[in-house]
């Protein structure tokens, strides 16, 4: 064989190998959808922690420097409206089980202060309380999710909170107190958490004990058997604690519970979380390993729930999730302020795909947290406000809210680091009420683009358009000096050819396609 021919065959072999490597395939069954992606999967979480509430959402009634309404930042409200925030969990987190709601109502000068023992031993002046939060949710168009104090509170206290926020005028002293505090009509709060992380900061309870505590508190949460029934969410498991789920499903009467919580963070190690912006590829890979565990955990908890609730009446609410790293250098370690890079966009895109694909049981999720804490969608610094890569992913994905989930079958290449492998591609799809089909795709590979062939069954499409979130470096982020470094742009890497859709996804990118 002469040299020219040998080079030809060598080149052909390499080309063929590259093509084989590039063959990710997806089967999209447009006519097989049966489950709806509950918009509350795109929920958020705000805790009295660091600058999430004070300096983030709320700057005070008397602030003249930052435009606000009743103390709530107007730039934050505008940004969150674009995100279409469906539900917002408050006031915690660990803070919830030390919070006594009556300390946060009435004239602000008369509200008692408290020590926030969980997050830095800072003074909490209770200037942002029930009325402020619920009025803000009305402005946002978001349903409030109140996390009740079961750890250090009483059944009476939680029962009174339900009455204060939901009962009609004149029905009891609590609505009278609400009217006295300037709110003539109830807010009709639907979503209620009965404690938070009862296995940890919510009381270090054994699950058998918490099941009885739950039953006690739920009994006194009035109006739960009426037509405007409140939605009660039990403090659920952490990660793969399937025993916790088993006991709650077995021991709590199903007419007393509407959802089980689940908490899972994408953390490399609780003792050494690693930096938020100067991470290595190995640290990125490990973070994505942790993030993709969400699929395994949901499958495991679903299997337990299915044993006791085959009709899937009880929802799974992943009411805390997101990336967790070391705080930014020079900031208060208890305030959990971290930057938000393309790594966080990968966590968000892949996790939301998992939630979408499990929407038969997962019907709420709450990203931790909404502003200035952990995997925030917004960061503030005095008058300045920026949105993060995670914000952009959630905005791109809000086309899935309340849409019909379309089944997808994925065969993905591996993303390999050392001897470890992860699936490079993640996907979910839906059809909205206007008949538009959307496909969200994530390529977590830090170095290689992925060629994806989507085989479409059950529909014919003529047009494809899309947006992409990407950057030239995985560690890139939006800063107060350069707030638009990362933002979605139009995507032209998808080609429709009959019943096949061919897509080229750059490394560490999120793509959302629209098919007509």
PDB file of C-alpha atoms in Angstrom, residues 387-496:
ATOM      1  CA  UNK A 387     -28.981  37.998  36.523  1.00  0.00           C
ATOM      2  CA  UNK A 388     -26.970  34.790  36.417  1.00  0.00           C
ATOM      3  CA  UNK A 389     -26.546  31.929  33.910  1.00  0.00           C
ATOM      4  CA  UNK A 390     -28.988  29.943  36.059  1.00  0.00           C
ATOM      5  CA  UNK A 391     -31.555  32.726  35.604  1.00  0.00           C
ATOM      6  CA  UNK A 392     -31.176  32.468  31.837  1.00  0.00           C
ATOM      7  CA  UNK A 393     -31.663  28.689  31.849  1.00  0.00           C
ATOM      8  CA  UNK A 394     -34.838  28.963  33.893  1.00  0.00           C
ATOM      9  CA  UNK A 395     -36.126  31.720  31.613  1.00  0.00           C
ATOM     10  CA  UNK A 396     -35.376  29.644  28.500  1.00  0.00           C
ATOM     11  CA  UNK A 397     -37.070  26.609  30.062  1.00  0.00           C
ATOM     12  CA  UNK A 398     -40.248  28.370  31.194  1.00  0.00           C
ATOM     13  CA  UNK A 399     -41.838  27.295  27.890  1.00  0.00           C
ATOM     14  CA  UNK A 400     -42.281  23.903  29.601  1.00  0.00           C
ATOM     15  CA  UNK A 401     -44.486  25.284  32.388  1.00  0.00           C
ATOM     16  CA  UNK A 402     -47.870  23.507  32.362  1.00  0.00           C
ATOM     17  CA  UNK A 403     -47.057  21.953  28.973  1.00  0.00           C
ATOM     18  CA  UNK A 404     -47.627  18.309  28.011  1.00  0.00           C
ATOM     19  CA  UNK A 405     -44.469  16.276  28.614  1.00  0.00           C
ATOM     20  CA  UNK A 406     -43.407  14.359  25.501  1.00  0.00           C
ATOM     21  CA  UNK A 407     -41.564  11.062  26.021  1.00  0.00           C
ATOM     22  CA  UNK A 408     -37.947  10.991  24.894  1.00  0.00           C
ATOM     23  CA  UNK A 409     -35.619   8.008  24.570  1.00  0.00           C
ATOM     24  CA  UNK A 410     -31.980   9.039  24.670  1.00  0.00           C
ATOM     25  CA  UNK A 411     -28.791   7.269  23.624  1.00  0.00           C
ATOM     26  CA  UNK A 412     -25.891   9.499  24.611  1.00  0.00           C
ATOM     27  CA  UNK A 413     -22.141   9.539  24.210  1.00  0.00           C
ATOM     28  CA  UNK A 414     -20.068   9.596  27.354  1.00  0.00           C
ATOM     29  CA  UNK A 415     -18.305  12.580  28.826  1.00  0.00           C
ATOM     30  CA  UNK A 416     -15.105  11.069  30.227  1.00  0.00           C
ATOM     31  CA  UNK A 417     -12.654  12.438  32.756  1.00  0.00           C
ATOM     32  CA  UNK A 418      -9.953  10.008  33.807  1.00  0.00           C
ATOM     33  CA  UNK A 419     -11.632   6.646  34.326  1.00  0.00           C
ATOM     34  CA  UNK A 420     -15.064   8.079  35.069  1.00  0.00           C
ATOM     35  CA  UNK A 421     -17.960   8.603  32.691  1.00  0.00           C
ATOM     36  CA  UNK A 422     -21.208  10.554  32.558  1.00  0.00           C
ATOM     37  CA  UNK A 423     -23.783  10.856  29.814  1.00  0.00           C
ATOM     38  CA  UNK A 424     -22.874  13.959  27.835  1.00  0.00           C
ATOM     39  CA  UNK A 425     -26.372  14.829  26.632  1.00  0.00           C
ATOM     40  CA  UNK A 426     -29.534  15.559  28.600  1.00  0.00           C
ATOM     41  CA  UNK A 427     -32.976  16.194  27.091  1.00  0.00           C
ATOM     42  CA  UNK A 428     -36.652  16.836  27.813  1.00  0.00           C
ATOM     43  CA  UNK A 429     -39.518  17.929  25.574  1.00  0.00           C
ATOM     44  CA  UNK A 430     -43.066  19.239  25.781  1.00  0.00           C
ATOM     45  CA  UNK A 431     -45.984  20.590  23.765  1.00  0.00           C
ATOM     46  CA  UNK A 432     -47.662  23.756  25.004  1.00  0.00           C
ATOM     47  CA  UNK A 433     -51.279  24.845  24.799  1.00  0.00           C
ATOM     48  CA  UNK A 434     -50.603  26.688  21.526  1.00  0.00           C
ATOM     49  CA  UNK A 435     -49.431  23.430  19.948  1.00  0.00           C
ATOM     50  CA  UNK A 436     -45.759  24.416  19.889  1.00  0.00           C
ATOM     51  CA  UNK A 437     -43.217  21.699  20.666  1.00  0.00           C
ATOM     52  CA  UNK A 438     -40.120  22.592  22.678  1.00  0.00           C
ATOM     53  CA  UNK A 439     -36.984  20.504  23.173  1.00  0.00           C
ATOM     54  CA  UNK A 440     -34.403  21.413  25.818  1.00  0.00           C
ATOM     55  CA  UNK A 441     -30.926  19.979  25.328  1.00  0.00           C
ATOM     56  CA  UNK A 442     -27.809  20.130  27.476  1.00  0.00           C
ATOM     57  CA  UNK A 443     -24.265  19.086  26.573  1.00  0.00           C
ATOM     58  CA  UNK A 444     -22.257  18.846  29.800  1.00  0.00           C
ATOM     59  CA  UNK A 445     -19.014  17.820  28.039  1.00  0.00           C
ATOM     60  CA  UNK A 446     -16.361  20.407  28.878  1.00  0.00           C
ATOM     61  CA  UNK A 447     -14.435  19.936  25.635  1.00  0.00           C
ATOM     62  CA  UNK A 448     -16.424  18.233  22.863  1.00  0.00           C
ATOM     63  CA  UNK A 449     -19.391  19.367  20.826  1.00  0.00           C
ATOM     64  CA  UNK A 450     -22.135  16.769  20.484  1.00  0.00           C
ATOM     65  CA  UNK A 451     -23.954  15.896  17.278  1.00  0.00           C
ATOM     66  CA  UNK A 452     -27.507  14.790  18.073  1.00  0.00           C
ATOM     67  CA  UNK A 453     -30.007  13.162  15.722  1.00  0.00           C
ATOM     68  CA  UNK A 454     -33.605  13.455  16.916  1.00  0.00           C
ATOM     69  CA  UNK A 455     -36.025  11.038  15.276  1.00  0.00           C
ATOM     70  CA  UNK A 456     -39.539  12.463  15.423  1.00  0.00           C
ATOM     71  CA  UNK A 457     -42.610  10.257  15.617  1.00  0.00           C
ATOM     72  CA  UNK A 458     -46.258  11.300  15.681  1.00  0.00           C
ATOM     73  CA  UNK A 459     -45.974  14.757  14.121  1.00  0.00           C
ATOM     74  CA  UNK A 460     -44.591  16.607  11.145  1.00  0.00           C
ATOM     75  CA  UNK A 461     -42.730  19.886  11.538  1.00  0.00           C
ATOM     76  CA  UNK A 462     -41.687  22.477   8.995  1.00  0.00           C
ATOM     77  CA  UNK A 463     -39.817  25.071  11.022  1.00  0.00           C
ATOM     78  CA  UNK A 464     -37.240  24.973  13.812  1.00  0.00           C
ATOM     79  CA  UNK A 465     -35.819  27.877  15.766  1.00  0.00           C
ATOM     80  CA  UNK A 466     -33.980  28.109  19.029  1.00  0.00           C
ATOM     81  CA  UNK A 467     -31.805  29.858  21.579  1.00  0.00           C
ATOM     82  CA  UNK A 468     -28.514  28.848  23.146  1.00  0.00           C
ATOM     83  CA  UNK A 469     -26.692  29.703  26.360  1.00  0.00           C
ATOM     84  CA  UNK A 470     -22.971  29.131  26.075  1.00  0.00           C
ATOM     85  CA  UNK A 471     -19.615  30.798  26.651  1.00  0.00           C
ATOM     86  CA  UNK A 472     -15.973  30.331  25.718  1.00  0.00           C
ATOM     87  CA  UNK A 473     -14.949  29.208  29.207  1.00  0.00           C
ATOM     88  CA  UNK A 474     -16.721  26.960  31.684  1.00  0.00           C
ATOM     89  CA  UNK A 475     -15.686  29.202  34.587  1.00  0.00           C
ATOM     90  CA  UNK A 476     -17.202  32.364  33.061  1.00  0.00           C
ATOM     91  CA  UNK A 477     -19.869  34.297  34.952  1.00  0.00           C
ATOM     92  CA  UNK A 478     -21.776  37.563  34.891  1.00  0.00           C
ATOM     93  CA  UNK A 479     -20.287  40.232  37.130  1.00  0.00           C
ATOM     94  CA  UNK A 480     -21.420  43.665  38.259  1.00  0.00           C
ATOM     95  CA  UNK A 481     -18.755  45.065  35.916  1.00  0.00           C
ATOM     96  CA  UNK A 482     -19.767  42.836  32.981  1.00  0.00           C
ATOM     97  CA  UNK A 483     -23.401  41.835  33.598  1.00  0.00           C
ATOM     98  CA  UNK A 484     -24.126  40.515  30.095  1.00  0.00           C
ATOM     99  CA  UNK A 485     -21.074  38.339  29.533  1.00  0.00           C
ATOM    100  CA  UNK A 486     -23.351  35.277  29.401  1.00  0.00           C
ATOM    101  CA  UNK A 487     -26.834  35.566  27.934  1.00  0.00           C
ATOM    102  CA  UNK A 488     -29.003  33.590  25.481  1.00  0.00           C
ATOM    103  CA  UNK A 489     -28.576  34.215  21.776  1.00  0.00           C
ATOM    104  CA  UNK A 490     -30.262  32.877  18.665  1.00  0.00           C
ATOM    105  CA  UNK A 491     -29.237  29.314  17.757  1.00  0.00           C
ATOM    106  CA  UNK A 492     -28.709  28.125  14.182  1.00  0.00           C
ATOM    107  CA  UNK A 493     -27.208  24.696  14.855  1.00  0.00           C
ATOM    108  CA  UNK A 494     -30.411  22.728  14.236  1.00  0.00           C
ATOM    109  CA  UNK A 495     -31.455  21.423  10.801  1.00  0.00           C
ATOM    110  CA  UNK A 496     -34.851  19.842  10.141  1.00  0.00           C
TER     111      UNK A 496
END
